[in-house]
Amino acid sequence: MITSLLAGGSAGLTDADLMRLYAYPDAQPDPAFPGTGHPYVRFNFVAAADGSVTSNGLSAGLGNDGDKRIFRLLRRLPDIILVGAGTIRAEGYEGALVDDEGQAWRRRQGLPAHPALGIISGSLNLDPSSGFFSKAPVRPVIFTSGSAPAPQRNALSRVADVVICGAASVETAALLHSLADRAVPKVLCEGGPSVLGALTASGAVDDLCLSISPLLAGGEGPRISVGEAPASPVALSLASLLTEDSALYIRYVKART
């Protein structure tokens, strides 16, 4: 039973309650992003109480039933699920990422049954014959750089749309414009740490959903964010704080000045 810990919160939150708590805001008008507005970028991570984002090399062992429930519901809401290539290689991501119930819910909302799928990979170190591509419910989009090897780009173009978003590396501004051009303004990014680090440094993170697992994982697992630091820390505001079985489920949104 998931319970809200904020004043006035309630216990026994239903799926509908949770989706209202995690609903995306309406798109904000932005002259630089005509049509669908500026993409709203949400990240979802789970971490152990000692800060590790992996247990035995994977994140899968950290989440409890409440985390898995929220994880499943979060996937119903976006226009695109975006992941880094390292997460694809480590976690697989084969087949549909939204279950049958979630797909039915999306259809009732007038949405495509499954969100778009995006991968960020500057080097294109991906296997076009992997299950991620062969079992994908929709044709994936790969956001890459102009320096990626041409043979790999050609091979992956057979199983995905390959989009250049920068000359030497994937540039955040070009990525956001590409998302807007594809009319996918509601973004759910599920990792990895280098992607969160890069988008944080660029000021592009709007929302962080962080599950804290009541575990001491030990080891040398990474933090949820690695890479270049922003010029100054990004201020966040607490939007919701939930709990179940000693785990915490936190939603932060970028503080507005």
CSV table of C-alpha atoms in Angstrom, one decimal:
chain,number,residue,atom,x,y,z
A,1,MET,CA,0.0,0.0,0.0
A,2,ILE,CA,1.6,3.2,-1.2
A,3,THR,CA,1.1,6.2,1.2
A,4,SER,CA,1.8,9.9,0.8
A,5,LEU,CA,4.0,11.4,3.5
A,6,LEU,CA,3.2,15.0,2.7
A,7,ALA,CA,0.7,17.0,4.8
A,8,GLY,CA,-2.8,16.2,3.7
A,9,GLY,CA,-1.7,13.1,1.9
A,10,SER,CA,-3.5,9.8,2.0
A,11,ALA,CA,-2.9,6.1,2.3
A,12,GLY,CA,-3.8,3.3,-0.2
A,13,LEU,CA,-3.2,5.4,-3.3
A,14,THR,CA,-4.9,3.9,-6.4
A,15,ASP,CA,-3.3,3.8,-9.8
A,16,ALA,CA,-5.4,6.7,-10.9
A,17,ASP,CA,-4.2,8.7,-7.8
A,18,LEU,CA,-0.6,7.9,-8.7
A,19,MET,CA,-1.0,9.0,-12.3
A,20,ARG,CA,-2.5,12.3,-11.2
A,21,LEU,CA,0.5,12.8,-8.9
A,22,TYR,CA,2.9,12.1,-11.7
A,23,ALA,CA,1.0,13.8,-14.5
A,24,TYR,CA,3.1,15.9,-16.9
A,25,PRO,CA,2.3,19.7,-16.9
A,26,ASP,CA,0.8,21.2,-20.0
A,27,ALA,CA,3.3,22.2,-22.7
A,28,GLN,CA,4.6,25.7,-22.2
A,29,PRO,CA,4.6,28.1,-25.3
A,30,ASP,CA,8.1,28.7,-26.4
A,31,PRO,CA,9.0,30.6,-29.6
A,32,ALA,CA,12.1,28.3,-30.1
A,33,PHE,CA,9.8,25.2,-30.0
A,34,PRO,CA,6.6,26.0,-32.0
A,35,GLY,CA,3.8,23.5,-32.1
A,36,THR,CA,4.2,21.1,-29.2
A,37,GLY,CA,6.2,23.4,-27.0
A,38,HIS,CA,9.5,22.8,-25.1
A,39,PRO,CA,10.0,19.1,-24.4
A,40,TYR,CA,9.5,18.3,-20.7
A,41,VAL,CA,12.3,16.0,-19.6
A,42,ARG,CA,11.6,13.6,-16.7
A,43,PHE,CA,14.2,11.1,-15.3
A,44,ASN,CA,13.3,8.0,-13.3
A,45,PHE,CA,16.0,6.3,-11.2
A,46,VAL,CA,16.2,3.9,-8.3
A,47,ALA,CA,19.1,3.9,-5.8
A,48,ALA,CA,20.0,2.0,-2.7
A,49,ALA,CA,20.1,3.9,0.7
A,50,ASP,CA,23.9,4.1,0.4
A,51,GLY,CA,23.6,5.8,-3.0
A,52,SER,CA,24.5,2.9,-5.3
A,53,VAL,CA,22.3,2.6,-8.4
A,54,THR,CA,23.2,-1.0,-9.0
A,55,SER,CA,23.2,-4.3,-7.2
A,56,ASN,CA,25.5,-6.9,-8.7
A,57,GLY,CA,25.9,-4.6,-11.7
A,58,LEU,CA,22.2,-4.1,-12.4
A,59,SER,CA,19.4,-1.8,-11.2
A,60,ALA,CA,16.8,-4.5,-11.3
A,61,GLY,CA,17.5,-5.9,-7.8
A,62,LEU,CA,17.0,-2.6,-6.1
A,63,GLY,CA,13.3,-1.9,-6.6
A,64,ASN,CA,10.5,-3.3,-4.4
A,65,ASP,CA,6.9,-3.8,-5.4
A,66,GLY,CA,6.0,-0.1,-4.9
A,67,ASP,CA,8.9,1.0,-7.1
A,68,LYS,CA,7.9,-1.5,-9.8
A,69,ARG,CA,4.3,-0.3,-9.7
A,70,ILE,CA,5.3,3.4,-10.1
A,71,PHE,CA,7.8,2.4,-12.7
A,72,ARG,CA,5.1,0.7,-14.7
A,73,LEU,CA,2.6,3.6,-14.4
A,74,LEU,CA,5.2,6.2,-15.3
A,75,ARG,CA,5.7,4.4,-18.6
A,76,ARG,CA,2.0,5.0,-19.5
A,77,LEU,CA,2.4,8.8,-19.5
A,78,PRO,CA,5.1,10.0,-21.9
A,79,ASP,CA,5.3,10.5,-25.6
A,80,ILE,CA,8.7,8.9,-25.7
A,81,ILE,CA,10.8,6.7,-23.5
A,82,LEU,CA,14.5,7.7,-23.8
A,83,VAL,CA,17.5,5.7,-22.7
A,84,GLY,CA,21.2,5.8,-23.1
A,85,ALA,CA,23.0,3.1,-25.1
A,86,GLY,CA,24.8,1.8,-21.9
A,87,THR,CA,21.4,1.1,-20.3
A,88,ILE,CA,20.3,-0.8,-23.4
A,89,ARG,CA,23.4,-3.0,-23.3
A,90,ALA,CA,23.2,-3.6,-19.6
A,91,GLU,CA,19.4,-4.1,-19.1
A,92,GLY,CA,18.2,-5.5,-22.4
A,93,TYR,CA,15.0,-3.6,-22.9
A,94,GLU,CA,13.5,-6.2,-25.2
A,95,GLY,CA,9.9,-6.1,-26.2
A,96,ALA,CA,7.1,-3.8,-25.1
A,97,LEU,CA,7.9,-1.5,-22.3
A,98,VAL,CA,4.2,-0.8,-21.6
A,99,ASP,CA,2.1,-3.7,-20.5
A,100,ASP,CA,-1.3,-4.6,-22.0
A,101,GLU,CA,-3.3,-2.7,-19.4
A,102,GLY,CA,-1.1,0.3,-19.9
A,103,GLN,CA,-1.5,0.2,-23.6
A,104,ALA,CA,-5.3,-0.1,-23.3
A,105,TRP,CA,-5.2,3.0,-20.9
A,106,ARG,CA,-3.2,4.9,-23.5
A,107,ARG,CA,-5.7,4.1,-26.3
A,108,ARG,CA,-8.6,5.3,-24.1
A,109,GLN,CA,-6.7,8.6,-23.7
A,110,GLY,CA,-6.4,8.9,-27.5
A,111,LEU,CA,-2.7,8.2,-27.4
A,112,PRO,CA,-0.7,5.6,-29.5
A,113,ALA,CA,-0.7,2.3,-27.7
A,114,HIS,CA,3.0,2.5,-27.0
A,115,PRO,CA,5.2,5.5,-26.6
A,116,ALA,CA,8.0,6.2,-29.0
A,117,LEU,CA,11.4,4.6,-28.2
A,118,GLY,CA,14.6,6.7,-28.3
A,119,ILE,CA,18.3,5.8,-27.6
A,120,ILE,CA,21.1,8.3,-27.1
A,121,SER,CA,24.3,6.9,-28.5
A,122,GLY,CA,27.2,9.1,-29.6
A,123,SER,CA,29.3,6.2,-30.8
A,124,LEU,CA,26.5,3.9,-32.1
A,125,ASN,CA,28.0,1.0,-30.1
A,126,LEU,CA,24.8,-1.0,-30.5
A,127,ASP,CA,24.0,-4.4,-32.0
A,128,PRO,CA,21.3,-4.1,-34.8
A,129,SER,CA,20.5,-7.8,-34.4
A,130,SER,CA,19.8,-7.5,-30.6
A,131,GLY,CA,16.4,-8.2,-29.2
A,132,PHE,CA,15.8,-4.5,-28.4
A,133,PHE,CA,15.5,-3.9,-32.2
A,134,SER,CA,14.0,-7.2,-33.3
A,135,LYS,CA,11.3,-7.2,-30.6
A,136,ALA,CA,10.6,-3.4,-30.5
A,137,PRO,CA,6.9,-2.6,-30.5
A,138,VAL,CA,7.6,0.6,-32.5
A,139,ARG,CA,10.5,1.6,-34.7
A,140,PRO,CA,13.2,3.1,-32.4
A,141,VAL,CA,14.9,6.4,-32.9
A,142,ILE,CA,18.7,6.7,-32.3
A,143,PHE,CA,20.0,10.1,-31.5
A,144,THR,CA,23.7,10.1,-32.4
A,145,SER,CA,26.6,12.3,-33.5
A,146,GLY,CA,28.1,13.0,-36.9
A,147,SER,CA,31.3,11.4,-35.8
A,148,ALA,CA,29.7,8.0,-35.4
A,149,PRO,CA,31.1,5.4,-37.8
A,150,ALA,CA,29.3,5.4,-41.1
A,151,PRO,CA,29.1,1.6,-41.5
A,152,GLN,CA,27.4,1.3,-38.1
A,153,ARG,CA,25.1,4.1,-38.9
A,154,ASN,CA,24.0,2.4,-42.1
A,155,ALA,CA,23.5,-1.0,-40.4
A,156,LEU,CA,21.4,0.6,-37.6
A,157,SER,CA,19.4,2.6,-40.2
A,158,ARG,CA,17.8,-0.7,-41.3
A,159,VAL,CA,16.2,-1.2,-37.8
A,160,ALA,CA,15.8,2.4,-36.5
A,161,ASP,CA,15.6,6.0,-37.5
A,162,VAL,CA,19.1,7.5,-37.0
A,163,VAL,CA,19.2,11.2,-36.2
A,164,ILE,CA,22.3,13.3,-36.1
A,165,CYS,CA,22.2,15.7,-33.1
A,166,GLY,CA,25.7,17.2,-33.1
A,167,ALA,CA,29.0,16.9,-34.8
A,168,ALA,CA,31.3,15.3,-32.3
A,169,SER,CA,28.8,14.3,-29.6
A,170,VAL,CA,25.1,14.4,-29.0
A,171,GLU,CA,24.3,18.0,-28.2
A,172,THR,CA,21.4,18.7,-25.8
A,173,ALA,CA,19.9,21.6,-27.8
A,174,ALA,CA,19.9,19.6,-31.0
A,175,LEU,CA,18.3,16.6,-29.1
A,176,LEU,CA,15.5,18.8,-27.6
A,177,HIS,CA,14.8,20.3,-31.1
A,178,SER,CA,14.7,16.8,-32.6
A,179,LEU,CA,12.2,15.7,-29.9
A,180,ALA,CA,10.0,18.7,-30.6
A,181,ASP,CA,10.1,18.2,-34.3
A,182,ARG,CA,8.9,14.6,-33.7
A,183,ALA,CA,6.0,16.0,-31.6
A,184,VAL,CA,7.1,14.0,-28.5
A,185,PRO,CA,7.1,16.8,-25.8
A,186,LYS,CA,6.6,14.5,-22.8
A,187,VAL,CA,9.9,12.7,-22.3
A,188,LEU,CA,10.7,9.9,-19.8
A,189,CYS,CA,14.4,9.1,-19.6
A,190,GLU,CA,15.3,5.9,-17.8
A,191,GLY,CA,19.1,6.3,-17.7
A,192,GLY,CA,21.8,6.0,-17.5
A,193,PRO,CA,23.9,8.2,-15.3
A,194,SER,CA,25.9,9.8,-18.1
A,195,VAL,CA,22.7,10.9,-19.8
A,196,LEU,CA,21.4,12.5,-16.6
A,197,GLY,CA,24.8,14.1,-16.1
A,198,ALA,CA,24.8,15.6,-19.6
A,199,LEU,CA,21.3,16.9,-19.5
A,200,THR,CA,21.8,18.3,-16.0
A,201,ALA,CA,24.9,20.2,-17.1
A,202,SER,CA,22.8,21.7,-20.0
A,203,GLY,CA,19.9,22.7,-17.7
A,204,ALA,CA,17.5,20.4,-19.5
A,205,VAL,CA,16.2,18.3,-16.6
A,206,ASP,CA,12.7,19.3,-15.5
A,207,ASP,CA,11.7,16.4,-13.3
A,208,LEU,CA,13.4,13.7,-11.2
A,209,CYS,CA,11.5,10.6,-9.9
A,210,LEU,CA,13.8,8.9,-7.5
A,211,SER,CA,13.1,5.7,-5.6
A,212,ILE,CA,15.3,5.1,-2.5
A,213,SER,CA,15.5,1.4,-1.7
A,214,PRO,CA,16.0,0.4,2.0
A,215,LEU,CA,19.1,-1.6,1.1
A,216,LEU,CA,22.8,-1.2,1.6
A,217,ALA,CA,24.1,-2.4,-1.8
A,218,GLY,CA,27.8,-1.8,-1.2
A,219,GLY,CA,30.3,-2.3,-4.0
A,220,GLU,CA,31.4,0.3,-6.4
A,221,GLY,CA,28.1,1.1,-8.2
A,222,PRO,CA,27.8,4.5,-9.8
A,223,ARG,CA,25.7,7.5,-8.7
A,224,ILE,CA,22.6,8.3,-10.6
A,225,SER,CA,24.5,11.1,-12.4
A,226,VAL,CA,28.0,11.2,-13.7
A,227,GLY,CA,29.9,13.6,-16.0
A,228,GLU,CA,30.4,17.3,-16.3
A,229,ALA,CA,28.8,19.4,-13.5
A,230,PRO,CA,26.5,22.3,-14.2
A,231,ALA,CA,27.9,25.8,-13.6
A,232,SER,CA,25.9,25.8,-10.3
A,233,PRO,CA,23.7,23.1,-8.7
A,234,VAL,CA,20.2,22.9,-10.1
A,235,ALA,CA,17.6,23.8,-7.4
A,236,LEU,CA,14.7,21.4,-7.1
A,237,SER,CA,11.3,21.5,-5.4
A,238,LEU,CA,9.6,18.6,-3.7
A,239,ALA,CA,6.4,17.6,-5.6
A,240,SER,CA,5.5,14.4,-3.9
A,241,LEU,CA,6.9,12.0,-1.3
A,242,LEU,CA,5.5,8.5,-1.0
A,243,THR,CA,6.4,5.3,0.9
A,244,GLU,CA,5.8,1.6,1.0
A,245,ASP,CA,7.7,-1.1,3.0
A,246,SER,CA,10.4,1.4,4.1
A,247,ALA,CA,11.2,2.6,0.6
A,248,LEU,CA,10.8,6.2,-0.4
A,249,TYR,CA,9.5,7.4,-3.8
A,250,ILE,CA,10.4,11.1,-4.3
A,251,ARG,CA,9.4,13.4,-7.1
A,252,TYR,CA,11.4,16.6,-7.5
A,253,VAL,CA,10.7,19.2,-10.1
A,254,LYS,CA,13.0,22.0,-11.2
A,255,ALA,CA,12.5,25.0,-9.0
A,256,ARG,CA,11.0,28.0,-10.8
A,257,THR,CA,12.3,31.4,-10.1
